[in-house]
mmCIF file of C-alpha atoms in Angstrom:
data_model
loop_
_atom_site.group_PDB
_atom_site.id
_atom_site.type_symbol
_atom_site.label_atom_id
_atom_site.label_comp_id
_atom_site.label_asym_id
_atom_site.label_seq_id
_atom_site.Cartn_x
_atom_site.Cartn_y
_atom_site.Cartn_z
ATOM 1 C CA MET A 53 -64.996 60.307 16.613
ATOM 2 C CA GLY A 54 -65.114 60.664 20.371
ATOM 3 C CA ARG A 55 -64.458 63.824 22.279
ATOM 4 C CA THR A 56 -61.040 64.368 23.824
ATOM 5 C CA LYS A 57 -61.273 64.748 27.561
ATOM 6 C CA LYS A 58 -60.087 68.107 28.791
ATOM 7 C CA ARG A 59 -57.171 67.707 31.171
ATOM 8 C CA LYS A 60 -58.019 68.908 34.627
ATOM 9 C CA GLU A 61 -55.782 71.742 35.747
ATOM 10 C CA ILE A 62 -54.225 71.349 39.160
ATOM 11 C CA TRP A 63 -53.885 74.598 41.080
ATOM 12 C CA THR A 64 -50.631 75.105 42.948
ATOM 13 C CA PRO A 65 -50.090 78.071 45.244
ATOM 14 C CA SER A 66 -47.377 80.520 44.221
ATOM 15 C CA LYS A 67 -44.285 80.667 46.375
ATOM 16 C CA SER A 68 -43.615 83.617 48.640
ATOM 17 C CA PRO A 69 -40.486 85.748 48.034
ATOM 18 C CA ALA A 70 -38.810 84.078 51.024
ATOM 19 C CA GLN A 71 -39.593 80.600 49.677
ATOM 20 C CA ARG A 72 -38.178 81.520 46.255
ATOM 21 C CA VAL A 73 -34.956 82.783 47.853
ATOM 22 C CA ALA A 74 -34.669 79.632 49.968
ATOM 23 C CA ALA A 75 -35.247 77.423 46.925
ATOM 24 C CA LYS A 76 -32.549 79.299 44.988
ATOM 25 C CA ILE A 77 -30.010 78.908 47.812
ATOM 26 C CA THR A 78 -30.872 75.225 48.249
ATOM 27 C CA LYS A 79 -30.552 74.542 44.515
ATOM 28 C CA LYS A 80 -27.102 76.138 44.493
ATOM 29 C CA PHE A 81 -25.652 74.205 47.422
ATOM 30 C CA LYS A 82 -27.639 70.954 47.422
ATOM 31 C CA SER A 83 -27.352 70.090 43.730
ATOM 32 C CA PRO A 84 -25.073 67.223 42.579
ATOM 33 C CA HIS A 85 -22.510 69.799 41.433
ATOM 34 C CA LYS A 86 -22.755 72.101 44.444
ATOM 35 C CA ASN A 87 -19.779 74.306 45.223
ATOM 36 C CA SER A 88 -19.201 73.019 48.748
ATOM 37 C CA ARG A 89 -19.192 69.314 49.414
ATOM 38 C CA ARG A 90 -19.051 67.427 52.705
ATOM 39 C CA ALA A 91 -16.589 64.674 53.505
ATOM 40 C CA LEU A 92 -17.112 61.800 51.090
ATOM 41 C CA TYR A 93 -17.048 59.128 53.741
ATOM 42 C CA GLN A 94 -19.123 60.727 56.511
ATOM 43 C CA GLU A 95 -22.840 60.724 57.161
ATOM 44 C CA PRO A 96 -24.374 64.226 56.841
ATOM 45 C CA ASN A 97 -26.213 63.888 60.163
ATOM 46 C CA MET A 98 -23.366 62.658 62.318
ATOM 47 C CA PRO A 99 -24.194 63.176 66.016
ATOM 48 C CA GLN A 100 -22.099 65.504 68.129
ATOM 49 C CA VAL A 101 -19.490 63.610 70.094
ATOM 50 C CA GLU A 102 -18.687 64.739 73.595
ATOM 51 C CA LEU A 103 -15.048 64.008 74.390
ATOM 52 C CA LYS A 104 -13.492 64.480 77.806
ATOM 53 C CA ARG A 105 -11.455 67.584 77.053
ATOM 54 C CA GLU A 106 -12.034 70.309 74.472
ATOM 55 C CA ILE A 107 -10.392 73.499 73.221
ATOM 56 C CA ILE A 108 -12.425 76.724 73.017
ATOM 57 C CA ILE A 109 -11.304 79.439 70.557
ATOM 58 C CA ARG A 110 -13.105 82.723 71.277
ATOM 59 C CA ASN A 111 -13.208 86.057 69.427
ATOM 60 C CA CYS A 112 -12.890 84.387 66.047
ATOM 61 C CA VAL A 113 -14.875 84.638 62.787
ATOM 62 C CA ILE A 114 -16.462 82.722 59.931
ATOM 63 C CA LYS A 115 -15.435 84.102 56.543
ATOM 64 C CA GLY A 116 -16.981 83.989 53.076
ATOM 65 C CA TYR A 117 -20.430 85.465 53.731
ATOM 66 C CA HIS A 118 -20.184 87.288 50.374
ATOM 67 C CA GLU A 119 -20.071 83.876 48.686
ATOM 68 C CA PHE A 120 -22.731 81.952 50.615
ATOM 69 C CA LYS A 121 -25.062 84.762 51.770
ATOM 70 C CA VAL A 122 -26.561 82.464 54.416
ATOM 71 C CA LYS A 123 -27.192 83.972 57.871
ATOM 72 C CA PRO A 124 -26.894 81.404 60.676
ATOM 73 C CA LEU A 125 -28.768 81.755 63.943
ATOM 74 C CA VAL A 126 -27.055 83.919 66.568
ATOM 75 C CA SER A 127 -27.371 81.627 69.565
ATOM 76 C CA ASN A 128 -25.320 79.662 72.063
ATOM 77 C CA ASN A 129 -27.897 76.876 71.810
ATOM 78 C CA LEU A 130 -27.135 75.881 68.214
ATOM 79 C CA GLU A 131 -23.743 74.711 66.988
ATOM 80 C CA GLN A 132 -22.691 74.613 63.337
ATOM 81 C CA ARG A 133 -20.605 71.642 62.213
ATOM 82 C CA VAL A 134 -17.202 72.310 60.606
ATOM 83 C CA ASP A 135 -16.156 69.898 57.867
ATOM 84 C CA ARG A 136 -13.568 69.611 55.111
ATOM 85 C CA GLU A 137 -14.333 71.084 51.679
ATOM 86 C CA TYR A 138 -12.990 68.525 49.245
ATOM 87 C CA SER A 139 -14.295 70.338 46.165
ATOM 88 C CA ASN A 140 -12.218 73.500 46.763
ATOM 89 C CA ILE A 141 -9.524 73.461 44.063
ATOM 90 C CA HIS A 142 -7.976 76.719 45.307
ATOM 91 C CA ASP A 143 -7.273 75.682 48.893
ATOM 92 C CA ALA A 144 -6.462 72.084 49.822
ATOM 93 C CA ASP A 145 -7.046 72.831 53.531
ATOM 94 C CA ALA A 146 -10.387 74.655 53.140
ATOM 95 C CA CYS A 147 -13.031 73.955 55.784
ATOM 96 C CA VAL A 148 -16.711 74.879 55.572
ATOM 97 C CA VAL A 149 -19.148 75.729 58.382
ATOM 98 C CA TRP A 150 -22.537 74.024 57.916
ATOM 99 C CA ILE A 151 -25.983 74.844 59.286
ATOM 100 C CA PRO A 152 -27.182 71.646 61.057
ATOM 101 C CA ASP A 153 -29.432 69.184 59.222
ATOM 102 C CA ASN A 154 -31.258 68.241 62.417
ATOM 103 C CA ILE A 155 -32.469 71.572 63.796
ATOM 104 C CA PRO A 156 -34.763 71.254 66.871
ATOM 105 C CA GLU A 157 -38.437 71.858 66.070
ATOM 106 C CA ASP A 158 -38.660 74.811 68.471
ATOM 107 C CA LEU A 159 -35.985 76.671 66.471
ATOM 108 C CA LYS A 160 -37.018 75.908 62.889
ATOM 109 C CA ASN A 161 -39.327 78.916 62.559
ATOM 110 C CA VAL A 162 -36.879 81.436 64.023
ATOM 111 C CA LEU A 163 -36.249 84.268 61.547
ATOM 112 C CA THR A 164 -32.531 84.512 60.702
ATOM 113 C CA ASP A 165 -32.657 86.890 57.730
ATOM 114 C CA LYS A 166 -35.306 89.600 58.141
ATOM 115 C CA LYS A 167 -34.495 91.323 54.852
ATOM 116 C CA ARG A 168 -35.170 88.190 52.787
ATOM 117 C CA GLY A 169 -37.692 86.661 55.175
ATOM 118 C CA LEU A 170 -35.706 83.448 55.675
ATOM 119 C CA LYS A 171 -36.280 81.175 58.645
ATOM 120 C CA LEU A 172 -33.875 78.619 60.048
ATOM 121 C CA ARG A 173 -35.829 75.810 58.355
ATOM 122 C CA ASP A 174 -35.122 77.457 54.961
ATOM 123 C CA ILE A 175 -31.334 77.241 55.365
ATOM 124 C CA GLU A 176 -31.192 73.880 57.171
ATOM 125 C CA GLY A 177 -28.219 71.812 55.986
ATOM 126 C CA LEU A 178 -26.591 74.621 53.961
ATOM 127 C CA PRO A 179 -23.023 75.987 54.187
ATOM 128 C CA CYS A 180 -22.690 79.468 55.706
ATOM 129 C CA GLY A 181 -18.980 80.255 55.418
ATOM 130 C CA HIS A 182 -15.326 79.236 55.635
ATOM 131 C CA VAL A 183 -12.946 78.841 58.555
ATOM 132 C CA PRO A 184 -10.110 81.442 58.423
ATOM 133 C CA ARG A 185 -7.306 79.954 56.315
ATOM 134 C CA VAL A 186 -4.700 79.973 59.073
ATOM 135 C CA LEU A 187 -6.975 77.840 61.297
ATOM 136 C CA ALA A 188 -8.340 75.620 58.516
ATOM 137 C CA SER A 189 -5.168 73.527 58.204
ATOM 138 C CA ASP A 190 -5.189 72.883 61.970
ATOM 139 C CA PHE A 191 -8.886 71.968 62.005
ATOM 140 C CA ARG A 192 -8.379 69.646 59.058
ATOM 141 C CA TYR A 193 -5.492 67.938 60.848
ATOM 142 C CA ILE A 194 -7.671 67.474 63.938
ATOM 143 C CA MET A 195 -10.621 66.109 61.926
ATOM 144 C CA ASP A 196 -8.370 63.758 59.950
ATOM 145 C CA ALA A 197 -7.282 62.375 63.336
ATOM 146 C CA ASP A 198 -10.934 61.591 64.240
ATOM 147 C CA GLY A 199 -11.605 64.846 66.079
ATOM 148 C CA PHE A 200 -14.561 67.212 65.692
ATOM 149 C CA VAL A 201 -14.958 70.984 65.358
ATOM 150 C CA TYR A 202 -18.078 73.129 65.908
ATOM 151 C CA ALA A 203 -18.858 76.832 65.594
ATOM 152 C CA THR A 204 -21.239 78.928 67.695
ATOM 153 C CA VAL A 205 -22.350 82.202 66.093
ATOM 154 C CA ASN A 206 -22.021 85.270 68.333
ATOM 155 C CA GLY A 207 -23.210 88.083 66.063
ATOM 156 C CA GLU A 208 -24.691 89.195 62.747
ATOM 157 C CA PRO A 209 -22.560 89.316 59.572
ATOM 158 C CA LYS A 210 -20.541 92.546 59.491
ATOM 159 C CA PRO A 211 -17.651 94.140 57.563
ATOM 160 C CA SER A 212 -14.355 92.673 58.790
ATOM 161 C CA PHE A 213 -13.013 94.610 61.750
ATOM 162 C CA PRO A 214 -9.541 94.969 63.358
ATOM 163 C CA PRO A 215 -7.442 92.949 63.725
ATOM 164 C CA TRP A 216 -8.981 91.019 60.796
ATOM 165 C CA PRO A 217 -7.970 92.314 57.309
ATOM 166 C CA PRO A 218 -9.948 95.378 56.094
ATOM 167 C CA MET A 219 -12.807 94.917 53.624
ATOM 168 C CA LEU A 220 -10.860 95.765 50.473
ATOM 169 C CA GLU A 221 -7.616 94.003 51.387
ATOM 170 C CA LYS A 222 -6.688 90.368 50.734
ATOM 171 C CA GLY A 223 -8.448 88.180 53.284
ATOM 172 C CA GLY A 224 -10.962 90.907 54.117
ATOM 173 C CA GLY A 225 -14.715 90.949 53.565
ATOM 174 C CA VAL A 226 -17.894 90.380 55.544
ATOM 175 C CA VAL A 227 -17.343 88.091 58.540
ATOM 176 C CA ILE A 228 -19.558 86.374 61.109
ATOM 177 C CA PRO A 229 -18.302 86.603 64.727
ATOM 178 C CA CYS A 230 -18.075 83.159 66.316
ATOM 179 C CA THR A 231 -16.532 80.807 68.852
ATOM 180 C CA TYR A 232 -15.011 77.481 67.802
ATOM 181 C CA ARG A 233 -15.218 74.353 69.956
ATOM 182 C CA VAL A 234 -12.543 71.809 69.122
ATOM 183 C CA CYS A 235 -12.869 68.202 70.316
ATOM 184 C CA PRO A 236 -9.581 66.455 69.452
ATOM 185 C CA LYS A 237 -8.593 62.848 69.978
ATOM 186 C CA SER A 238 -5.214 64.024 71.314
ATOM 187 C CA LEU A 239 -5.623 67.202 73.366
ATOM 188 C CA LYS A 240 -1.891 67.812 73.832
ATOM 189 C CA THR A 241 -1.038 67.515 70.125
ATOM 190 C CA ALA A 242 -3.995 69.619 68.958
ATOM 191 C CA LEU A 243 -3.312 72.359 71.505
ATOM 192 C CA THR A 244 0.360 72.554 70.523
ATOM 193 C CA VAL A 245 -0.456 72.843 66.809
ATOM 194 C CA LEU A 246 -3.153 75.488 67.380
ATOM 195 C CA GLN A 247 -1.064 77.623 69.724
ATOM 196 C CA GLN A 248 1.907 77.601 67.344
ATOM 197 C CA HIS A 249 -0.199 78.776 64.403
ATOM 198 C CA ILE A 250 -2.187 81.352 66.374
ATOM 199 C CA GLU A 251 1.078 82.791 67.717
ATOM 200 C CA ASN A 252 2.025 83.640 64.117
ATOM 201 C CA MET A 253 -1.332 85.287 63.363
ATOM 202 C CA SER A 254 -1.733 89.052 63.411
ATOM 203 C CA GLU A 255 -5.095 88.385 65.108
ATOM 204 C CA LYS A 256 -3.437 86.676 68.096
ATOM 205 C CA GLU A 257 -3.994 89.779 70.253
ATOM 206 C CA VAL A 258 -7.751 89.118 70.381
ATOM 207 C CA ILE A 259 -8.090 85.360 69.908
ATOM 208 C CA GLU A 260 -8.532 83.575 73.227
ATOM 209 C CA VAL A 261 -7.709 79.874 73.540
ATOM 210 C CA THR A 262 -8.796 77.928 76.624
ATOM 211 C CA VAL A 263 -9.105 74.265 77.592
ATOM 212 C CA SER A 264 -12.176 72.940 79.366
#
């Protein structure tokens, strides 16, 4: 009876704490049953479209950091894509802010989360938060009409601050300061809808809407 060959063991390096955290986040939001899903009929790497006129919404926020726990890069040089969240059964108008899939090589190794040791490459293509509910319905209307919306992050995640709802109240929580850039197909219609809704917001005293 011949000897059984001993299987050769293949050594694989153990993952660092940061890599394990990144893998856990990726598994949660990139699995087939992930909580936040992109538009069913759009390519994930759709290029940014520069339209003639755009609406800038300053002094705004991204909500839901407590759910996603993904820190985007604080930079004017990297825009996050806003898209519809079809899998949200609690809010038909919900919109999610996504870290880009096509991050420039010179930014991929930038540290975004010092505590967990995560770099931008670790969170590439992941959701980082929700658009405030009162703006989500407007953004969804604009995107359904072939427009585009982007978010630029202006600061680190922080407890919600006035005039946004306090931490322990409904609508409160940790927020990410940001600016939204809206590229609608019809500037006049989009601007009218946005201004009407913002006028009814308690946060209207700080939100600044301009056209460029």
